[in-house]
Coordinates of C-alpha atoms and ligand atoms in Angstrom, one line a residue:
M293 CA -19.4 -16.1 23.5
E294 CA -17.8 -17.1 26.9
D295 CA -14.8 -15.3 28.4
V296 CA -11.7 -15.8 26.3
Q297 CA -8.6 -16.9 28.1
R298 CA -5.4 -16.1 26.3
E299 CA -1.7 -16.9 26.9
A300 CA 0.6 -13.7 27.1
M301 CA 4.1 -13.2 25.9
E302 CA 6.3 -10.4 26.6
Y303 CA 8.8 -8.7 24.6
D304 CA 10.7 -5.6 24.6
V305 CA 9.4 -4.5 21.2
V306 CA 6.3 -6.1 19.4
I307 CA 6.0 -5.1 15.6
V308 CA 2.8 -5.4 13.8
G309 CA 3.4 -6.0 9.9
A310 CA 6.5 -7.8 8.3
G311 CA 6.8 -5.2 5.4
P312 CA 10.0 -3.2 4.8
A313 CA 9.3 -0.9 7.6
G314 CA 8.6 -3.4 10.3
I315 CA 11.3 -5.8 9.1
A316 CA 14.0 -2.9 9.1
A317 CA 12.8 -1.8 12.6
A318 CA 13.4 -5.3 14.0
I319 CA 16.8 -5.7 12.3
R320 CA 18.2 -2.4 13.7
L321 CA 16.8 -3.3 17.2
K322 CA 18.9 -6.4 17.1
Q323 CA 21.8 -4.7 15.6
L324 CA 21.7 -2.2 18.4
S325 CA 21.5 -5.1 21.0
P326 CA 21.1 -8.8 20.8
D327 CA 19.4 -8.7 24.1
V328 CA 16.4 -6.8 23.0
S329 CA 13.6 -9.1 22.5
V330 CA 11.5 -8.4 19.3
C331 CA 8.5 -10.1 18.0
L332 CA 7.5 -9.5 14.5
L333 CA 3.8 -10.4 13.6
E334 CA 2.6 -10.8 9.9
K335 CA -0.8 -11.7 8.9
G336 CA 0.2 -13.2 5.3
S337 CA 0.9 -16.9 5.2
E338 CA 4.6 -16.1 4.8
V339 CA 6.6 -12.9 4.8
G340 CA 6.1 -11.4 1.5
A341 CA 2.9 -13.0 0.7
H342 CA 0.8 -9.7 1.2
I343 CA 3.6 -7.4 -0.4
L344 CA 2.7 -5.8 -3.5
S345 CA 4.7 -3.0 -5.0
G346 CA 6.1 -1.7 -8.1
A347 CA 9.0 -1.9 -7.6
V348 CA 12.0 0.4 -8.3
V349 CA 14.0 0.7 -5.1
D350 CA 16.1 3.4 -4.1
P351 CA 18.6 1.5 -1.9
I352 CA 19.6 4.4 0.3
A353 CA 18.1 3.0 3.5
L354 CA 19.3 -0.6 2.8
N355 CA 22.9 0.9 2.5
E356 CA 22.5 2.2 5.8
L357 CA 20.9 -0.9 7.4
I358 CA 23.0 -3.7 5.8
P359 CA 25.9 -2.0 4.0
D360 CA 27.2 -5.4 2.6
W361 CA 23.7 -6.5 1.2
Q362 CA 25.3 -7.4 -2.0
E363 CA 27.8 -9.8 -0.5
K364 CA 24.9 -11.0 1.6
G365 CA 22.9 -11.9 -1.6
A366 CA 19.9 -9.4 -1.2
P367 CA 17.7 -9.9 -4.4
L368 CA 18.6 -6.5 -6.0
N369 CA 20.0 -7.8 -9.1
M370 CA 18.6 -5.6 -11.9
P371 CA 20.1 -2.0 -11.7
V372 CA 18.0 0.5 -13.8
T373 CA 19.5 1.1 -16.9
D374 CA 17.2 3.0 -19.1
D375 CA 14.5 5.4 -17.4
R376 CA 11.6 6.6 -19.5
F377 CA 8.6 9.0 -18.9
Y378 CA 5.8 9.5 -21.4
V379 CA 2.6 11.2 -21.6
L380 CA 0.0 8.9 -23.5
G381 CA -2.8 9.9 -25.7
P382 CA -5.2 7.4 -27.3
N383 CA -3.2 7.1 -30.4
G384 CA 0.5 7.8 -29.3
A385 CA 2.8 8.6 -26.7
L386 CA 5.0 11.7 -26.1
R387 CA 8.4 11.0 -24.4
L388 CA 9.3 13.8 -21.9
P389 CA 13.1 14.5 -21.9
N390 CA 14.7 13.3 -18.7
M391 CA 16.3 16.7 -18.3
L392 CA 12.9 18.3 -17.6
M393 CA 13.0 16.4 -14.1
P394 CA 15.0 17.5 -11.2
P395 CA 17.9 15.1 -10.5
F396 CA 16.2 13.4 -7.6
M397 CA 13.6 12.1 -9.9
S398 CA 16.0 9.9 -11.9
N399 CA 16.0 6.1 -11.4
H400 CA 19.7 5.6 -12.1
G401 CA 21.4 4.0 -9.0
N402 CA 18.0 2.3 -8.3
Y403 CA 16.9 -1.3 -8.7
A404 CA 14.0 -3.0 -10.4
V405 CA 13.0 -5.7 -8.0
S406 CA 10.1 -7.7 -6.3
L407 CA 9.6 -5.9 -3.0
G408 CA 8.1 -9.3 -1.7
N409 CA 11.3 -11.0 -2.3
I410 CA 13.4 -8.2 -0.7
C411 CA 11.0 -8.8 2.4
R412 CA 11.6 -12.4 2.3
W413 CA 15.4 -12.0 2.2
L414 CA 15.3 -9.3 4.8
A415 CA 13.3 -11.8 7.2
T416 CA 16.1 -14.3 6.8
Q417 CA 18.5 -11.6 8.1
A418 CA 16.3 -10.6 10.9
E419 CA 15.8 -14.2 11.9
A420 CA 19.6 -14.8 11.9
L421 CA 19.8 -11.9 14.4
G422 CA 17.3 -13.4 16.6
V423 CA 14.1 -11.6 15.6
E424 CA 11.2 -14.0 16.4
I425 CA 8.9 -13.8 13.2
Y426 CA 5.3 -15.2 13.3
P427 CA 3.7 -15.3 9.8
G428 CA 0.0 -16.2 9.7
F429 CA -0.6 -14.2 12.7
A430 CA -3.2 -11.4 12.0
C431 CA -3.3 -8.8 14.7
S432 CA -7.0 -8.2 15.4
E433 CA -7.0 -6.1 18.5
V434 CA -5.1 -3.3 20.3
L435 CA -4.6 -3.9 24.2
Y436 CA -4.3 -0.9 26.6
R437 CA -2.7 -0.5 29.9
E438 CA -4.9 1.1 32.7
D439 CA -3.2 4.3 32.1
G440 CA -4.4 4.3 28.5
S441 CA -1.2 3.4 26.8
V442 CA -0.9 0.6 24.2
K443 CA 0.6 -2.4 25.7
G444 CA 0.2 -4.8 22.9
V445 CA -2.0 -6.8 20.5
V446 CA -4.1 -9.9 20.2
A447 CA -3.0 -12.0 17.2
G448 CA -3.8 -15.6 16.0
V449 CA -7.6 -15.9 16.6
M450 CA -8.7 -18.8 14.4
G451 CA -11.6 -21.2 14.0
I452 CA -14.6 -18.9 14.6
A453 CA -17.6 -19.7 12.4
R454 CA -19.6 -17.1 10.4
D455 CA -22.4 -17.2 13.2
G456 CA -19.7 -16.5 15.9
T457 CA -19.7 -20.0 17.4
R458 CA -16.4 -21.9 17.8
K459 CA -15.3 -24.5 15.3
P460 CA -13.4 -27.6 16.3
D461 CA -10.2 -26.0 15.2
Y462 CA -10.7 -22.7 17.4
Q463 CA -7.9 -21.0 18.9
P464 CA -8.2 -18.0 21.2
G465 CA -5.0 -16.4 20.0
M466 CA -2.4 -14.8 22.0
E467 CA -1.6 -11.5 23.7
L468 CA 1.7 -10.3 22.5
L469 CA 2.8 -7.7 24.9
G470 CA 5.7 -5.1 24.3
K471 CA 7.3 -2.4 26.2
Y472 CA 6.8 -0.5 23.1
V473 CA 4.5 -1.5 19.9
F474 CA 5.3 -0.5 16.5
I475 CA 2.4 -0.4 14.0
A476 CA 3.9 -1.3 10.5
E477 CA 0.7 -2.4 8.8
G478 CA 1.3 -0.4 5.6
V479 CA -1.3 1.6 3.9
R480 CA -4.6 2.1 5.8
G481 CA -3.8 -0.3 8.6
S482 CA -6.9 -1.6 10.5
L483 CA -5.1 -1.1 13.9
A484 CA -3.3 2.1 12.8
K485 CA -6.8 3.5 11.9
Q486 CA -8.1 2.9 15.4
I487 CA -5.0 4.2 17.0
I488 CA -5.0 7.3 14.8
A489 CA -8.5 8.1 16.0
R490 CA -8.0 7.1 19.6
F491 CA -5.0 9.4 20.1
D492 CA -6.2 12.1 17.7
L493 CA -2.9 11.7 15.8
A494 CA -4.2 13.2 12.6
E495 CA -5.3 16.4 14.2
G496 CA -4.0 19.5 12.4
C497 CA -2.7 17.5 9.3
E498 CA -4.1 17.4 5.8
P499 CA -6.3 14.3 5.1
Q500 CA -4.3 11.2 4.1
K501 CA -4.8 10.6 0.3
F502 CA -4.6 7.2 -1.5
G503 CA -4.3 5.6 -4.9
I504 CA -5.3 2.2 -5.9
G505 CA -2.4 0.3 -7.6
M506 CA -3.0 -2.8 -9.7
K507 CA -0.3 -4.9 -10.9
E508 CA 0.4 -7.9 -13.2
L509 CA 3.7 -9.7 -13.6
W510 CA 4.4 -11.0 -17.1
E511 CA 6.8 -13.3 -18.6
V512 CA 7.5 -11.7 -22.0
L513 CA 9.0 -13.0 -25.1
P514 CA 12.9 -12.7 -25.1
E515 CA 12.8 -10.3 -28.0
N516 CA 10.4 -7.9 -26.1
Y517 CA 12.5 -7.9 -22.9
R518 CA 14.6 -4.8 -22.2
K519 CA 16.7 -5.6 -19.3
G520 CA 16.7 -2.9 -16.6
Q521 CA 14.3 -0.6 -18.5
V522 CA 11.7 1.4 -16.4
T523 CA 8.8 3.2 -18.0
H524 CA 6.3 5.5 -16.3
T525 CA 3.2 7.0 -18.1
L526 CA 0.7 9.6 -17.4
G527 CA -2.5 10.5 -19.3
W528 CA -4.5 8.0 -21.4
P529 CA -6.8 6.3 -20.7
L530 CA -7.6 8.5 -17.5
G531 CA -7.8 11.7 -19.4
I532 CA -6.8 15.1 -17.9
K533 CA -9.0 15.3 -14.9
T534 CA -8.4 12.0 -13.2
G535 CA -5.0 11.4 -11.4
G536 CA -3.0 8.4 -11.9
G537 CA -0.5 6.6 -14.2
S538 CA 1.3 3.5 -15.0
F539 CA 4.7 1.7 -14.5
M540 CA 6.4 -1.0 -16.5
Y541 CA 9.6 -2.5 -15.1
H542 CA 11.8 -5.0 -16.8
L543 CA 13.1 -7.2 -14.1
E544 CA 15.2 -10.3 -14.3
D545 CA 14.5 -13.4 -16.3
N546 CA 12.2 -11.9 -19.1
L547 CA 9.8 -10.8 -16.1
V548 CA 8.0 -7.4 -16.7
S549 CA 6.0 -5.8 -13.9
V550 CA 3.2 -3.7 -15.4
G551 CA 1.0 -1.8 -13.3
F552 CA -1.5 1.1 -13.0
V553 CA -2.3 3.5 -10.3
V554 CA -5.6 5.5 -10.0
H555 CA -5.6 8.3 -7.5
L556 CA -8.8 7.6 -5.3
N557 CA -10.1 11.3 -5.3
Y558 CA -11.5 10.6 -8.7
A559 CA -15.0 12.0 -9.1
N560 CA -17.0 9.8 -11.6
P561 CA -18.6 6.9 -9.7
Y562 CA -18.8 5.1 -12.9
L563 CA -15.0 4.8 -13.1
D564 CA -13.8 1.3 -12.8
P565 CA -10.0 1.5 -11.9
Y566 CA -9.5 -2.3 -12.7
R567 CA -11.0 -1.8 -16.3
E568 CA -8.9 1.4 -16.8
F569 CA -5.9 -0.9 -16.1
Q570 CA -6.9 -3.5 -18.6
R571 CA -7.6 -1.2 -21.4
F572 CA -4.2 0.6 -20.7
K573 CA -2.5 -2.5 -21.7
H574 CA -3.8 -2.3 -25.2
H575 CA -1.9 1.0 -25.8
S576 CA 0.5 1.0 -28.7
L577 CA 3.4 1.6 -26.2
I578 CA 2.5 -1.3 -24.2
E579 CA 1.0 -4.0 -26.2
P580 CA 4.0 -4.7 -28.2
V581 CA 5.9 -5.6 -24.9
L582 CA 3.2 -8.0 -23.7
R583 CA 2.0 -9.6 -26.9
G584 CA 3.0 -13.3 -27.0
G585 CA 3.9 -13.3 -23.3
R586 CA 1.9 -14.7 -20.3
R587 CA 0.7 -13.1 -17.2
V588 CA 2.0 -14.9 -14.2
A589 CA 0.5 -13.1 -11.2
Y590 CA -1.9 -10.3 -10.4
G591 CA -2.7 -8.4 -7.2
A592 CA -3.8 -4.9 -6.1
R593 CA -2.9 -2.7 -3.1
A594 CA -3.7 0.9 -2.1
I595 CA -0.8 3.3 -1.8
T596 CA -0.6 6.5 0.4
E597 CA -0.3 9.7 -1.5
G598 CA -0.9 12.5 1.1
G599 CA 2.9 12.8 1.5
F600 CA 4.4 15.6 3.8
Q601 CA 1.1 17.4 4.7
S602 CA -0.7 14.2 5.7
V603 CA 1.9 12.7 8.1
P604 CA 0.2 12.3 11.3
K605 CA 1.7 12.4 14.8
L606 CA 4.1 9.4 14.8
F607 CA 4.0 8.4 18.5
F608 CA 1.4 7.7 21.0
P609 CA 1.7 6.3 24.6
G610 CA 3.3 2.9 24.2
G611 CA 4.1 3.0 20.5
V612 CA 4.8 4.4 17.1
L613 CA 3.6 4.4 13.6
I614 CA 6.3 3.5 11.1
G615 CA 6.1 3.3 7.2
C616 CA 3.0 3.5 5.2
S617 CA 0.8 3.1 8.3
A618 CA 1.9 6.8 8.7
G619 CA 2.2 7.5 5.0
F620 CA 5.7 8.2 3.7
V621 CA 5.4 7.7 -0.1
N622 CA 7.0 10.1 -2.4
V623 CA 4.3 10.3 -4.9
P624 CA 6.0 11.7 -8.1
R625 CA 8.9 9.1 -7.6
I626 CA 6.3 6.3 -6.7
K627 CA 8.7 5.4 -3.9
G628 CA 8.0 4.5 -0.3
S629 CA 9.9 1.5 0.6
Q630 CA 13.1 3.3 1.4
N631 CA 11.3 5.7 3.7
A632 CA 9.4 2.9 5.3
M633 CA 12.7 1.2 6.0
K634 CA 14.2 4.4 7.4
T635 CA 11.4 5.3 9.5
G636 CA 11.5 1.8 11.1
M637 CA 15.2 2.2 11.8
L638 CA 14.7 5.5 13.5
A639 CA 11.8 4.2 15.6
A640 CA 14.1 1.4 16.5
E641 CA 16.8 3.7 17.6
A642 CA 14.4 5.8 19.7
A643 CA 13.1 2.6 21.4
F644 CA 16.5 1.2 22.1
E645 CA 17.4 4.5 23.7
A646 CA 14.4 4.5 25.9
L647 CA 14.8 0.7 26.9
Q648 CA 18.4 1.6 28.0
A649 CA 17.1 4.0 30.2
G650 CA 14.6 1.6 31.9
R651 CA 11.6 3.2 30.3
A652 CA 8.5 1.3 29.0
G653 CA 5.1 2.3 27.7
D654 CA 5.6 6.0 27.4
E655 CA 6.0 8.3 24.5
L656 CA 9.0 8.0 22.0
S657 CA 8.9 11.5 20.9
S658 CA 12.5 11.3 20.0
Y659 CA 11.5 9.2 16.9
E660 CA 9.5 12.2 15.7
D661 CA 12.1 14.5 16.2
A662 CA 14.6 12.2 14.4
Y663 CA 12.2 12.1 11.4
R664 CA 12.1 15.8 11.1
K665 CA 16.0 15.8 10.9
S666 CA 16.1 12.9 8.4
W667 CA 16.3 12.6 4.8
V668 CA 12.8 11.1 4.7
F669 CA 11.4 14.5 5.8
A670 CA 13.5 16.4 3.2
D671 CA 12.5 13.8 0.6
L672 CA 8.8 14.3 1.3
K673 CA 9.0 18.1 1.7
R674 CA 10.5 18.9 -1.8
V675 CA 7.6 17.1 -3.6
R676 CA 4.9 18.2 -1.4
N677 CA 2.8 20.2 -3.9
V678 CA 2.9 17.7 -6.8
K679 CA -0.1 15.7 -5.6
P680 CA -2.4 18.8 -4.6
M681 CA -1.3 20.7 -7.7
W682 CA -2.4 17.7 -9.8
S683 CA -5.7 17.3 -8.0
K684 CA -6.5 20.9 -8.5
L685 CA -5.1 21.9 -11.8
G686 CA -5.5 18.6 -13.7
L687 CA -2.7 16.8 -15.6
I688 CA -1.4 19.5 -17.7
G689 CA -1.4 22.3 -15.1
G690 CA -0.4 20.0 -12.3
L691 CA 2.6 18.6 -14.3
A692 CA 3.8 22.0 -15.2
L693 CA 3.4 23.8 -12.0
G694 CA 4.2 20.5 -10.0
G695 CA 7.5 20.3 -12.0
L696 CA 8.4 23.9 -11.5
D697 CA 7.7 23.6 -7.8
M698 CA 10.0 20.7 -7.6
W699 CA 12.6 22.6 -9.4
L700 CA 12.3 25.4 -7.0
N701 CA 12.6 23.3 -4.2
H702 CA 15.5 21.5 -5.5
L703 CA 17.5 24.7 -6.4
F704 CA 16.5 27.1 -3.7
G705 CA 14.8 25.2 -1.1
F706 CA 11.4 26.8 -1.4
G707 CA 8.5 26.7 -3.8
F708 CA 4.8 27.7 -4.0
G709 CA 4.3 27.4 -0.3
T710 CA 2.4 24.3 0.9
W711 CA -0.9 23.4 -1.0
K712 CA -3.7 21.7 0.9
H713 CA -5.3 18.5 -0.2
G714 CA -8.6 19.6 1.0
K715 CA -11.3 16.8 1.2
P716 CA -10.6 13.2 1.8
D717 CA -10.9 10.7 -1.1
Y718 CA -14.3 9.3 -0.1
A719 CA -15.9 12.7 -0.3
A720 CA -14.8 13.3 -3.9
L721 CA -17.4 11.3 -5.8
K722 CA -20.1 13.3 -7.7
P723 CA -23.7 11.8 -7.8
A724 CA -24.3 9.3 -10.5
S725 CA -27.0 11.6 -12.0
E726 CA -24.4 14.2 -12.7
S727 CA -21.8 11.7 -14.2
K728 CA -21.4 9.9 -17.3
P729 CA -21.3 6.1 -17.5
I730 CA -18.1 4.9 -19.0
D731 CA -18.2 2.4 -21.9
Y732 CA -15.3 -0.3 -21.4
P733 CA -14.1 -2.5 -24.0
K734 CA -14.5 -6.3 -23.2
P735 CA -11.3 -7.9 -22.2
D736 CA -9.9 -10.1 -25.1
G737 CA -8.5 -12.9 -22.7
V738 CA -5.1 -12.4 -24.2
L739 CA -3.8 -9.0 -23.0
S740 CA -6.7 -8.1 -20.8
F741 CA -8.8 -10.3 -18.4
D742 CA -11.9 -10.0 -16.3
R743 CA -11.5 -9.6 -12.5
L744 CA -12.1 -13.2 -11.5
T745 CA -9.8 -14.8 -14.2
N746 CA -7.1 -12.6 -13.0
L747 CA -8.0 -13.0 -9.3
A748 CA -7.0 -16.7 -9.8
F749 CA -3.5 -15.4 -10.2
S750 CA -3.3 -13.8 -6.8
G751 CA -3.5 -17.1 -4.7
T752 CA -6.2 -15.5 -2.7
N753 CA -8.0 -17.6 -0.2
H754 CA -10.4 -17.3 2.7
E755 CA -12.5 -19.8 4.5
E756 CA -16.2 -19.6 3.7
D757 CA -17.3 -20.2 7.2
E758 CA -15.9 -17.4 9.2
P759 CA -16.9 -14.0 10.3
Q760 CA -17.3 -11.6 7.5
H761 CA -14.1 -9.3 7.7
L762 CA -15.6 -6.6 5.6
K763 CA -17.9 -5.1 8.1
L764 CA -20.9 -2.8 7.2
K765 CA -21.6 -0.3 10.0
N766 CA -25.1 -0.2 8.6
P767 CA -26.2 -3.1 6.2
D768 CA -28.8 -1.0 4.6
I769 CA -26.7 1.7 3.2
P770 CA -25.4 0.1 0.1
V771 CA -28.7 -0.5 -1.4
A772 CA -30.7 2.6 0.2
V773 CA -28.0 5.1 -0.1
N774 CA -25.1 4.2 -2.3
L775 CA -26.9 2.7 -5.1
P776 CA -29.3 5.6 -5.8
M777 CA -26.8 8.2 -5.1
W778 CA -23.4 6.8 -6.6
A779 CA -24.7 3.7 -8.5
E780 CA -22.9 1.6 -5.7
P781 CA -19.3 2.3 -6.7
A782 CA -18.0 -0.7 -4.7
Q783 CA -19.0 -2.8 -7.5
R784 CA -16.2 -0.9 -9.7
Y785 CA -13.5 0.3 -7.3
C786 CA -13.0 -3.2 -5.8
P787 CA -10.3 -4.9 -8.0
A788 CA -11.2 -8.3 -6.8
G789 CA -15.0 -8.5 -7.6
V790 CA -16.0 -8.6 -3.9
Y791 CA -19.0 -6.4 -3.9
E792 CA -21.9 -7.0 -6.3
I793 CA -25.4 -5.7 -6.6
I794 CA -27.6 -8.7 -7.4
E795 CA -31.1 -8.0 -8.8
E796 CA -33.6 -10.2 -7.4
A797 CA -37.6 -10.4 -7.6
T798 CA -37.5 -8.5 -4.3
G799 CA -35.3 -5.8 -5.4
P800 CA -31.5 -5.1 -5.3
R801 CA -29.4 -7.0 -2.9
F802 CA -25.7 -6.1 -1.8
Q803 CA -23.5 -9.3 -1.8
I804 CA -20.0 -9.5 -0.3
N805 CA -17.7 -12.2 -1.7
H806 CA -15.2 -12.0 1.1
Q807 CA -13.3 -14.9 -0.2
N808 CA -12.0 -12.8 -3.1
C809 CA -10.5 -9.9 -1.0
V810 CA -6.8 -9.2 -1.9
H811 CA -6.6 -6.8 1.3
C812 CA -6.0 -3.8 -0.8
K813 CA -8.0 -1.6 1.6
T814 CA -9.7 0.5 -1.1
C815 CA -13.3 -0.1 0.0
D816 CA -12.3 1.1 3.6
I817 CA -10.9 4.2 1.9
K818 CA -13.3 5.0 -1.0
D819 CA -16.8 4.0 0.3
P820 CA -18.7 7.4 -0.1
S821 CA -20.6 6.7 3.1
Q822 CA -17.6 5.4 5.1
N823 CA -19.8 2.3 5.9
I824 CA -17.3 -0.3 5.1
V825 CA -14.7 -1.2 7.8
W826 CA -11.9 -3.5 6.8
T827 CA -10.9 -5.9 9.4
V828 CA -8.4 -8.7 9.5
P829 CA -9.7 -12.1 8.7
Q830 CA -7.8 -15.0 10.4
G831 CA -4.1 -15.4 9.7
G832 CA -2.7 -16.7 6.7
E833 CA -5.6 -15.9 4.5
G834 CA -5.8 -13.4 1.6
P835 CA -3.6 -13.2 -1.4
N836 CA -0.4 -15.5 -1.7
Y837 CA 1.6 -13.3 -3.9
P838 CA 4.8 -15.1 -5.1
N839 CA 6.9 -12.2 -6.1
L840 CA 5.0 -9.0 -6.3
Ligands
FAD961 C1 1.3 -0.5 -7.0 C2 2.3 0.2 -6.2 C3 3.6 0.5 -6.5 C4 4.6 0.9 -5.7 N1 5.8 1.1 -6.3 C5 6.9 1.4 -5.7 C6 8.2 1.4 -6.1 O1 8.4 1.1 -7.3 N2 9.2 1.6 -5.3 C7 9.1 2.0 -3.8 O2 10.0 2.1 -3.2 N3 7.8 1.9 -3.3 C8 6.8 1.7 -4.1 N4 5.5 1.6 -3.5 C9 5.3 1.8 -2.1 C10 5.9 0.8 -1.2 O3 5.3 -0.6 -1.6 C11 5.3 1.0 0.2 O4 5.7 2.3 0.5 C12 6.0 0.1 1.2 O5 5.6 -1.4 0.8 C13 5.5 0.4 2.7 O6 6.2 -0.5 3.5 P1 5.4 -0.9 4.8 O7 6.4 -1.8 5.5 O8 5.2 0.5 5.5 O9 4.1 -1.6 4.5 P2 3.8 -2.9 3.7 O10 4.8 -3.1 2.6 O11 2.4 -2.7 3.1 O12 3.7 -4.0 4.5 C14 2.8 -4.1 5.6 C15 2.8 -5.5 6.1 O13 2.1 -5.6 7.3 C16 1.1 -6.7 7.2 N5 0.1 -6.3 8.0 C17 -0.8 -5.4 7.8 N6 -1.9 -5.5 8.8 C18 -1.6 -6.4 9.6 C19 -2.2 -7.0 10.9 N7 -3.2 -6.3 11.5 N8 -1.6 -8.0 11.5 C20 -0.5 -8.6 11.0 N9 0.1 -8.2 9.8 C21 -0.5 -7.0 9.1 C22 0.7 -6.7 5.8 O14 0.3 -8.1 5.5 C23 2.1 -6.5 5.1 O15 2.9 -7.6 4.9 C24 4.4 1.1 -4.4 C25 3.2 0.8 -3.8 C26 2.2 0.2 -4.6 C27 0.9 -0.2 -4.1
SF4_962 S1 -13.0 -6.1 -0.5 FE1 -12.0 -4.0 -0.2 S2 -9.9 -4.4 0.6 FE2 -10.8 -6.4 -0.3 S3 -10.1 -6.4 -2.3 FE3 -12.0 -5.3 -2.5 S4 -11.5 -3.2 -2.2 FE4 -9.7 -4.3 -1.6

């Protein structure tokens, strides 16, 4: 392809990703000075289209950012009224008394919400302050200055055919240049991954850990609706060795958010997170709530789980990592949105100070200092051992020791040291020859659904004739290595049916149905050969989540 000529636009701060982290950063910058120019880029067709969360939100960061959010009409309308925690067995459920948990695990004072709708609302606040928001702009490339610092991104490349030629609607995209660039792509960001590697930001940290979260939104019968009730479960159907659990949140208007998270350090390559979720809904605790209702939306997204030990260096020449691009989820609380917002705000304050001093393109180390002094750091530190204890000791040992460790941290400020995560998730799979295939029940089409039926409720769309955004470093590996060694687990871990092994007369063939991709990033994380690289398709594609 011939040389590409692109227009460039310059800003004080360019932000990649309009999730809670990116929008909070943009708002804080404009609050500090209306004269700071801020550009916010989002690959979804609109702000919120790619946001998938539980969500029970702790408003601590929102209270700091927009103290009068209630008067301004923020969509946090359902305070948590009833907070339940169960361990499930195949035939029943054991409710754990709330008093077993340290007080910070309580959900009272939190709100059961759609995080997508909160982002939509936050975007209106940002726009009112003068932030330029560009939805449908996928950032595909990082741009560097001659001194090696990050100077911006390329966004908005459109209209390239599968064979690399230009279609009639071709657009070369724009160069968005910033004195500072904030990477707010959320979990496993595609540009974040490059920047972390290039500047060695994860050196000395534990590997980042992840889960795959799948969620359905249900409209339930009025008699099954329990306004403000939130339920979390552990155990069945995952058993005691595989980490994960569920959430069920009663939102407004008879809507119930039901979701399931499987930790991606699972070992059995035959495990199918999507089908675990489907069979979970048939449990006697869950089925009565959903029975007679209808599923109105479906989606999936990975979640960062490494926490305290896995947070990389947060700044690099020319920019910062904020929110889940760095990974600030508090795993036992399943909460990351408040930490995403707060880190965005801290980075904004650091950038503002630098801009005031006439600086540009250098290191915002004061952001990392501020993080270390913030409540985000304290929030992650006190729960740091829960995930590694669970991984190493299984459900029962992990729950008991992890609970004790949280209590010790809460009461005395110390616990059982800092446990390591060990290996990355992709290295956890056992060979298929040492693993047992799992016999999943067929979906009944009423409470449980096959992947493609559910996918239709995600609004996902990609053009057929465009370059493959799921890139294989080596196209032979799926059939030559992954299939014999791990029974090609991509067929099962992808929650959208993107990867298939097709048996043909000439032998097995690996097929990628890229149109189905919901941008959850699980393949990039879990492929045992680390052969799949997730890159952005053209902007506006992917899921169109209404209110997940
Ligand atoms: C199943 C599940 C349940 C959860 N439950 C809760 C909960 O109950 N409470 C809670 O507080 N937290 C919860 N979380 C975690 C919470 O959702 C995240 O911590 C939070 O969304 C992180 O915010 P973020 O802004 O860093 O990233 P995100 O919310 O992921 O937003 C990133 C945005 O950047 C965009 N983007 C990414 N790459 C590019 C690119 N290259 N170009 C342009 N745009 C890009 C994405 O489309 C997206 O809109 C849950 C997460 C999951 C997956
Ligand atoms: S292809 Fe990868 S990113 Fe897309 S839905 Fe499947 S696992 Fe998720």
